[in-house]
Amino acid sequence: MDQFWSAPPVTRTLSALTFIQSALVYAGFLNGYYIVFQRHLLIKLLPEVWRLVTPFMVTRPKLFLFLDVYFMYTYGSSLETGSPRLSGPGDFFVYTMFVALIIMLTAGCLLGSVTFTSALILAFIYTFSQENRGRKTTFFVVQIPVEYLPWAVLAVTLVMAGWPAVLSDGMGIVAAHLYDFLTCIYPAFGGGQNYLMTPAFIRRFFSAFTPRAGYRAYGTAFQPVNQTATSHSDGWTSSFQGPWSRRGPGRRLGAN
């Protein structure tokens, strides 16, 4: 439990709620109809507003319940604690809310998808891969640059689930890239302004839940050299390994 509570707040909450809700659905205690995205039920007289959140917290059944939650936790915590742009108090929360909104508008409203968990995880993977450009990872038996990983995942999705799943999950990449464009690419190269800055009140709120210094989240997908990781290959997942956390020896400020 100490390890759970020391985890970054947004990732641990999202992962825990995803596991609980999915377990209730697959155990038969909760009817899945009441948690999936239904646009017409959001615009009626008494809107079912919980459907804005619950479609992001339902996994696939059986073993995938654990694996999807694990990948959500792995990549989410890596971004929330290790990303140079998202590790500030509340930054990852704003990022998650933005990509979730874009996924809902595209995969939900345009494509008619009813669950968005895989798309959200793929958004995490895309952002993670972009922030680790230049590294290598092994996808099945082929070594590829880590920035190609989201596209390799979509290729597996095409084989396993077909084009509708590719289009739906691919909206996670669209959402994550749009966030990168608005917060980094356009302000840096287009002379525009970043309007997605984390509000001060959100920073103040999350500053009380910032994990202790030195916490690092490590996942099976990317390990130090000579370590292997395994994941699943239904829909978007795969088996891959790679060095993503090489760091030099630490030095104290002022030391020779």
CSV table of N, CA and C in Angstrom, one decimal, residues 2 133 151 177 187 215 233:
chain,number,residue,atom,x,y,z
A,2,ASP,N,2.0,1.2,0.7
A,2,ASP,CA,2.9,2.4,0.7
A,2,ASP,C,3.3,2.7,-0.7
A,133,ARG,N,12.7,10.2,-28.0
A,133,ARG,CA,13.1,10.1,-29.3
A,133,ARG,C,14.6,9.8,-29.3
A,151,TRP,N,2.9,3.5,-33.9
A,151,TRP,CA,2.5,3.1,-35.2
A,151,TRP,C,2.6,1.6,-35.3
A,177,HIS,N,-0.8,14.3,-30.2
A,177,HIS,CA,-0.1,15.2,-31.1
A,177,HIS,C,-0.6,16.6,-31.1
A,187,PRO,N,3.9,27.3,-30.3
A,187,PRO,CA,4.6,28.4,-29.6
A,187,PRO,C,6.0,28.6,-30.0
A,215,TYR,N,11.3,9.8,-6.8
A,215,TYR,CA,10.4,8.7,-7.3
A,215,TYR,C,10.5,8.6,-8.8
A,233,SER,N,-0.7,-8.8,-26.9
A,233,SER,CA,-0.8,-8.4,-28.3
A,233,SER,C,-2.2,-8.5,-28.8
